[in-house]
mmCIF file of C-alpha atoms in Angstrom:
data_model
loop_
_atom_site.group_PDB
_atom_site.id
_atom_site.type_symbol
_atom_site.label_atom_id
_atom_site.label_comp_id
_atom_site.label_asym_id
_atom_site.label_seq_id
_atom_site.Cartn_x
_atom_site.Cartn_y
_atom_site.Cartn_z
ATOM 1 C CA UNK A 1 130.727 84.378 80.628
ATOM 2 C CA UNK A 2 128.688 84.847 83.777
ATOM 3 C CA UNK A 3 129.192 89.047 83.168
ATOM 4 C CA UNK A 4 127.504 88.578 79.601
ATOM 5 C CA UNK A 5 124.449 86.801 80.871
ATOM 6 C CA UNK A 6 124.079 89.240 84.064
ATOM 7 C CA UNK A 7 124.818 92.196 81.398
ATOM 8 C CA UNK A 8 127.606 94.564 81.713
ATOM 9 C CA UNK A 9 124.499 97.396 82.479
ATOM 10 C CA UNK A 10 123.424 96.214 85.480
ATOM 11 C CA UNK A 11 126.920 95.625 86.912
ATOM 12 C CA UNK A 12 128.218 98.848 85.275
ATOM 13 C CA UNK A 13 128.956 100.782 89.146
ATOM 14 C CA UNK A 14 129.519 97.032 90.644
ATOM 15 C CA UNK A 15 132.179 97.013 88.478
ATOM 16 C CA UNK A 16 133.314 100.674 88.918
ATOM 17 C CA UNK A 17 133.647 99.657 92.948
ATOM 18 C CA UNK A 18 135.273 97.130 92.282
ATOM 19 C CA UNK A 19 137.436 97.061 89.923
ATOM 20 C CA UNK A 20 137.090 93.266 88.938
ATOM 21 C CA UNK A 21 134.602 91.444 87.104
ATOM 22 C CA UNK A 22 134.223 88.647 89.370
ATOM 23 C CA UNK A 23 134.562 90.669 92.647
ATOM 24 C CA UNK A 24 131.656 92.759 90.812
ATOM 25 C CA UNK A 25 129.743 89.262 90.486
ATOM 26 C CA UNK A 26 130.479 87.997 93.821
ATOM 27 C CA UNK A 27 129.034 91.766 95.350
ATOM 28 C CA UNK A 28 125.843 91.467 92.950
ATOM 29 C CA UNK A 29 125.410 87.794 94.605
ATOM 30 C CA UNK A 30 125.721 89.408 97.710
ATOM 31 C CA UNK A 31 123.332 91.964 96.957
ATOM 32 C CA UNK A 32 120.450 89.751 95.922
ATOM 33 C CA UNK A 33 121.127 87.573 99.293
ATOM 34 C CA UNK A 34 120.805 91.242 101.324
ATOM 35 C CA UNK A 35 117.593 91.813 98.903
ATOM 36 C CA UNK A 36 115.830 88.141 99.229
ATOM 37 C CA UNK A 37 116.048 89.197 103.391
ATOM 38 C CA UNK A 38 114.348 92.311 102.782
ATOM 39 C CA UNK A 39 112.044 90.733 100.309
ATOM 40 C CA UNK A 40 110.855 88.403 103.070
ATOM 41 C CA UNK A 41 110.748 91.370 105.639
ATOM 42 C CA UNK A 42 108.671 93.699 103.297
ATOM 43 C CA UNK A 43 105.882 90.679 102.392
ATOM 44 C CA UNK A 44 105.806 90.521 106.246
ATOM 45 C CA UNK A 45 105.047 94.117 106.949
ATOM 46 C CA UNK A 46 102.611 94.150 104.007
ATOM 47 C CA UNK A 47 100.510 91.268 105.188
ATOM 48 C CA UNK A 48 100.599 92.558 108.613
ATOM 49 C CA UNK A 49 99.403 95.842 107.473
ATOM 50 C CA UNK A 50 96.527 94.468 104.787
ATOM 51 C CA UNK A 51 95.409 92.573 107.825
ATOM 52 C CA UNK A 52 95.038 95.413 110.186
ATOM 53 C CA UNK A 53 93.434 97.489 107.833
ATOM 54 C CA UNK A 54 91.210 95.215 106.899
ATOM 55 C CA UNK A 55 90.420 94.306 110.446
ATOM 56 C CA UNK A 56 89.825 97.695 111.037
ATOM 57 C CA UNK A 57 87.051 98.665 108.415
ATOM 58 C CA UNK A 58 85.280 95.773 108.909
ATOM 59 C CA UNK A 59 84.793 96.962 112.490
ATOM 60 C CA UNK A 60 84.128 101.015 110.859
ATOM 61 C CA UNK A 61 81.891 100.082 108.039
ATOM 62 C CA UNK A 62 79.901 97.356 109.819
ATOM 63 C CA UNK A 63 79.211 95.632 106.767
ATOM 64 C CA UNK A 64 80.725 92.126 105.707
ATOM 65 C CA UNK A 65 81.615 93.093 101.801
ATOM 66 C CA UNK A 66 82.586 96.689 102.284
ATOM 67 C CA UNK A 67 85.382 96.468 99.555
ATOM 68 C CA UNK A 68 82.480 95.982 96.799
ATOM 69 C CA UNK A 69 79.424 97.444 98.607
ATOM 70 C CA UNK A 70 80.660 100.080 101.556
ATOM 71 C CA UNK A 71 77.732 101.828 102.847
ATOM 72 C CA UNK A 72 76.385 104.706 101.025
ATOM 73 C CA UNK A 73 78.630 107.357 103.456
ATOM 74 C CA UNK A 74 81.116 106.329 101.775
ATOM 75 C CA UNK A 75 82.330 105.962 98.043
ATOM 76 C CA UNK A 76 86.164 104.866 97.044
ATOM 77 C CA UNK A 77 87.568 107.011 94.719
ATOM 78 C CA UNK A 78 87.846 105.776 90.794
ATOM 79 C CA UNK A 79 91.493 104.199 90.757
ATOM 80 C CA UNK A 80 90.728 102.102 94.166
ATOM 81 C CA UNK A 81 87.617 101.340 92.249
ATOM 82 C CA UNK A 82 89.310 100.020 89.209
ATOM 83 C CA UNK A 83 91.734 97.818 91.573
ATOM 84 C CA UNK A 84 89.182 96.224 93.599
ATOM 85 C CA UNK A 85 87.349 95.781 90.290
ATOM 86 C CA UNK A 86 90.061 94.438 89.040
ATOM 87 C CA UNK A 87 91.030 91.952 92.382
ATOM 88 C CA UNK A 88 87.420 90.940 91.787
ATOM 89 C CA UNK A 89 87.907 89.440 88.167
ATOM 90 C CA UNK A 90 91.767 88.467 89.144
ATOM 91 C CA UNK A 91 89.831 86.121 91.787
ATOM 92 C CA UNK A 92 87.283 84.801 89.530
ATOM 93 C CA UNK A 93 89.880 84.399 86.844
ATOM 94 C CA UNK A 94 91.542 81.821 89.698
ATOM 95 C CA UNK A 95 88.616 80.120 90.613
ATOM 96 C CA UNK A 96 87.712 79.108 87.235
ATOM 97 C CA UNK A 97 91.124 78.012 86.513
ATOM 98 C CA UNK A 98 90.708 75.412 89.177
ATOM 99 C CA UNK A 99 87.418 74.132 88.238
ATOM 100 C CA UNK A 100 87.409 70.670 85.813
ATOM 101 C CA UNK A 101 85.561 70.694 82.881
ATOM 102 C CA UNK A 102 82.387 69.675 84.217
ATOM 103 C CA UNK A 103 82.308 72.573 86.959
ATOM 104 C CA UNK A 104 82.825 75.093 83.873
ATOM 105 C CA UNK A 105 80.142 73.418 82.236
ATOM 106 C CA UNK A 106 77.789 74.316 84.731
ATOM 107 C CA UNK A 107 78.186 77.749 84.552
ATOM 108 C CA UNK A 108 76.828 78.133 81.090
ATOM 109 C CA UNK A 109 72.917 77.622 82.778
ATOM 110 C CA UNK A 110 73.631 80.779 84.678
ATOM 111 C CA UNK A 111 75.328 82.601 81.567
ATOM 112 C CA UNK A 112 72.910 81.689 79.442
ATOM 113 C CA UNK A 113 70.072 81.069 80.542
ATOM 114 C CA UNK A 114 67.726 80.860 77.396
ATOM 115 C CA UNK A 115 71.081 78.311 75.815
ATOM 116 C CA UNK A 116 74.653 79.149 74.775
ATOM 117 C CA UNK A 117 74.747 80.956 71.124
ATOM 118 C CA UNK A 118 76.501 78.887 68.522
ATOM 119 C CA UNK A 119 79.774 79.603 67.672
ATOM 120 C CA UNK A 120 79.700 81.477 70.804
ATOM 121 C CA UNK A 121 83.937 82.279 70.797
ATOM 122 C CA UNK A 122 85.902 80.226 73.520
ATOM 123 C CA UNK A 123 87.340 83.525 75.438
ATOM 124 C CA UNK A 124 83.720 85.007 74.947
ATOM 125 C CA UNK A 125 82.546 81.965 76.730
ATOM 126 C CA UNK A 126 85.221 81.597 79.659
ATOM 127 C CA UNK A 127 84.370 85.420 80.354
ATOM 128 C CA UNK A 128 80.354 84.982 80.944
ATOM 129 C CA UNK A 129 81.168 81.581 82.605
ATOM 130 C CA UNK A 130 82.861 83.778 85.148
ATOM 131 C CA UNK A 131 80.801 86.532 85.640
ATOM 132 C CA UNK A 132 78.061 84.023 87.429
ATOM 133 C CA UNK A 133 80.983 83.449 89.953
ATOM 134 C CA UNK A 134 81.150 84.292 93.253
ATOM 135 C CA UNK A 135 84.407 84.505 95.163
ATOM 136 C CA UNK A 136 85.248 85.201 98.432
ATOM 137 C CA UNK A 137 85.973 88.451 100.284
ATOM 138 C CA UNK A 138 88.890 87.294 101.311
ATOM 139 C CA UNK A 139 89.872 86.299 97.552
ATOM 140 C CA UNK A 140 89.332 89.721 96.551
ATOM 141 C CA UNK A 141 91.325 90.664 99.547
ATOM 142 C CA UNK A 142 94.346 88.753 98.557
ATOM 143 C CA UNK A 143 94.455 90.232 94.998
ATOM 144 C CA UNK A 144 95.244 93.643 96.335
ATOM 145 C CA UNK A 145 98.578 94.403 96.392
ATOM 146 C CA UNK A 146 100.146 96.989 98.390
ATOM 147 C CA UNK A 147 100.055 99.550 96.265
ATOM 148 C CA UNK A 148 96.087 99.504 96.959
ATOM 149 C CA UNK A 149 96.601 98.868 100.632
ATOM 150 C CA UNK A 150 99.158 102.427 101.229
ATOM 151 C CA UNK A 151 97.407 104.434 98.878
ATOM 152 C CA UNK A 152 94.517 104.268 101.359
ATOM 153 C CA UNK A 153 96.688 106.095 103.335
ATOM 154 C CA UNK A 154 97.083 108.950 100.758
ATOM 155 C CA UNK A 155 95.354 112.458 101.320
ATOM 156 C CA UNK A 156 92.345 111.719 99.435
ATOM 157 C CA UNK A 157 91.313 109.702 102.344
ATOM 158 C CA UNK A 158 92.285 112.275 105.217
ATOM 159 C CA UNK A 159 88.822 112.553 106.478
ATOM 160 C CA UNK A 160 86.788 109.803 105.291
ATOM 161 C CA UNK A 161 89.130 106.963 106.465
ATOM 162 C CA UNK A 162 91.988 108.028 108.109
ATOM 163 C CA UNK A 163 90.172 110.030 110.466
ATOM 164 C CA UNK A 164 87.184 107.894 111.223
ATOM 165 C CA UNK A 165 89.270 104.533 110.967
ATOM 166 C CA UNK A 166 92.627 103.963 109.845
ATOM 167 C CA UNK A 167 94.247 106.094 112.022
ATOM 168 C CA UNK A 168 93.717 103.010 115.084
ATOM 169 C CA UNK A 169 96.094 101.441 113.004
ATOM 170 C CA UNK A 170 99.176 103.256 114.246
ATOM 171 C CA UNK A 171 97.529 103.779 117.864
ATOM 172 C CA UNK A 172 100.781 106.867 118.236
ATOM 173 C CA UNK A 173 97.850 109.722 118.425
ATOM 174 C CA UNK A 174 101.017 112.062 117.707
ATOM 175 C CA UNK A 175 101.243 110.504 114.317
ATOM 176 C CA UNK A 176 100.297 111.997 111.507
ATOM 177 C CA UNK A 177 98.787 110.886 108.365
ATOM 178 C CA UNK A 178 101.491 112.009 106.353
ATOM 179 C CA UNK A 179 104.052 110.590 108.091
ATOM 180 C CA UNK A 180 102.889 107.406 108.148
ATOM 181 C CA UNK A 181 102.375 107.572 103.992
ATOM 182 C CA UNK A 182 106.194 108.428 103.986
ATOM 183 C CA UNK A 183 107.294 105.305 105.185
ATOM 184 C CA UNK A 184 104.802 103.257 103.731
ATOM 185 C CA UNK A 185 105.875 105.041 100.432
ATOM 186 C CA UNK A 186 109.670 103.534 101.265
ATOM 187 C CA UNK A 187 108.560 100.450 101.978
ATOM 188 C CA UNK A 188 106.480 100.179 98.457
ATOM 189 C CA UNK A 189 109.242 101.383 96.726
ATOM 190 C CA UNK A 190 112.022 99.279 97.778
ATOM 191 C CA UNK A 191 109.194 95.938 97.641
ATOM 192 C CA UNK A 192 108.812 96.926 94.137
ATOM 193 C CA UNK A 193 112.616 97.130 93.007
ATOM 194 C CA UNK A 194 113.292 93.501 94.930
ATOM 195 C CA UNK A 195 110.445 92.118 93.050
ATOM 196 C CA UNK A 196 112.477 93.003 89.953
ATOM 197 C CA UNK A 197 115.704 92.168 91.000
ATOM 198 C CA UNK A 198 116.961 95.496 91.343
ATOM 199 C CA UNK A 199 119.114 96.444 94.611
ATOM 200 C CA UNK A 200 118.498 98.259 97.781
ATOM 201 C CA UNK A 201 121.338 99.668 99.272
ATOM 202 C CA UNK A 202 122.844 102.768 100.774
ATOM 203 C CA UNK A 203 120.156 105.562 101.658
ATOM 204 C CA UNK A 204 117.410 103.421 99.932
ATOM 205 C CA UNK A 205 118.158 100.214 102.490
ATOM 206 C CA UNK A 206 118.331 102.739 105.732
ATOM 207 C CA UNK A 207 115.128 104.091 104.512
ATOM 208 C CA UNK A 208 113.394 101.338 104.219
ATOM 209 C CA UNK A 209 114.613 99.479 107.657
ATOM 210 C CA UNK A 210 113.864 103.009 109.520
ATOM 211 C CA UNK A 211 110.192 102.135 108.079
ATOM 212 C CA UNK A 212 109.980 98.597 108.667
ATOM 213 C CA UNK A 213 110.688 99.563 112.098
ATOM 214 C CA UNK A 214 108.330 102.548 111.919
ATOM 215 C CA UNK A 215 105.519 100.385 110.790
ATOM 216 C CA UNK A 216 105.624 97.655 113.183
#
């Protein structure tokens, strides 16, 4: 029965407001329809908003790979290290994917140089192979999910970014840092529950369309 495979859990208080198992199903349908709407309004809002930030400390920094080498006035702090760090190797990890066997080949003269060990291990191997590689800016840019992108917005950046930069992109000069974390916060939070299936409704859903609209 449908109800088994959707588990009783997760229709538990579809079931309480409804009082029927398949009015519950036909409501959780419904849900995910409302939610796959959202979905596509939230991916919106977060390309729109990696775009203008990025846009917008390009111009601030004045240097083209200011994700991996900002200039020396500035430092990100250790977790927005760790997830461009880890955008970086997400990227290469792509880019190798795609290459054919003869492309992977010829990264073993740039990881090793004086020849390949014997017996060097295969996952040992694909990992220096990639190192050499060089993506894109915008390939690290595209691994960074939102969570990177809002977090920017957090206090630890109050003077070094928002201030100097970030604050152009919500040009309201009667906005407030804070405020504008809020709704990205609702935004984040309600992306990250549709991405798992989970619903947004009631208080959640207004939230989230008051900061949609916010944002844009």
């Amino acid at each position: 029965m449908l109800i088994d495979l959707l588990s009783p859990e997760r229709l538990g208080a579809l079931l309480t407001l409804t009082g029927s198992a398949e009015a519950a199903i036909e409501l959780h349908q419904e849900t995910l329809q409302v939610g796959a709407a959202l979905m596509v309004v939230t991916a919106t809002v977060e390309i729109a908003l990696r775009n203008a930030v990025c846009e917008t400390l390009a111009q601030h920094f004045a240097v083209p790979n200011w994700l991996q080498q900002p200039p020396v006035t500035f430092r990100w702090r250790p977790p927005e290290a760790g997830k461009i760090t880890k955008a970086v190797d997400d990227a290469k990890r792509d880019t190798y994917a795609k290459l054919d066997q003869a492309g992977k080949g010829a990264l073993d003269a740039l990881a090793y140089p004086k020849g390949r060990p014997p017996n060097t291990p295969h996952l040992k191997r694909a990992k220096d192979r990639r190192r050499n590689l060089q993506v894109s800016h915008g390939k690290v840019v595209a691994e960074l999910t939102l969570y990177f992108w809002k977090r920017l917005y957090g206090p630890e950046y109050e003077q070094t970014l928002w201030r100097t930069a970030l604050k152009r992109t919500f040009p309201d000069k009667a906005l407030k840092r804070a405020e504008v974390a809020v709704q990205l916060e609702h935004i984040y939070q309600s992306r990250n529950r549709l991405a798992h299936h989970e619903p947004v409704l009631h208080k959640r859903f207004a939230d989230t369309v008051a900061a949609v609209e916010f944002v844009a």
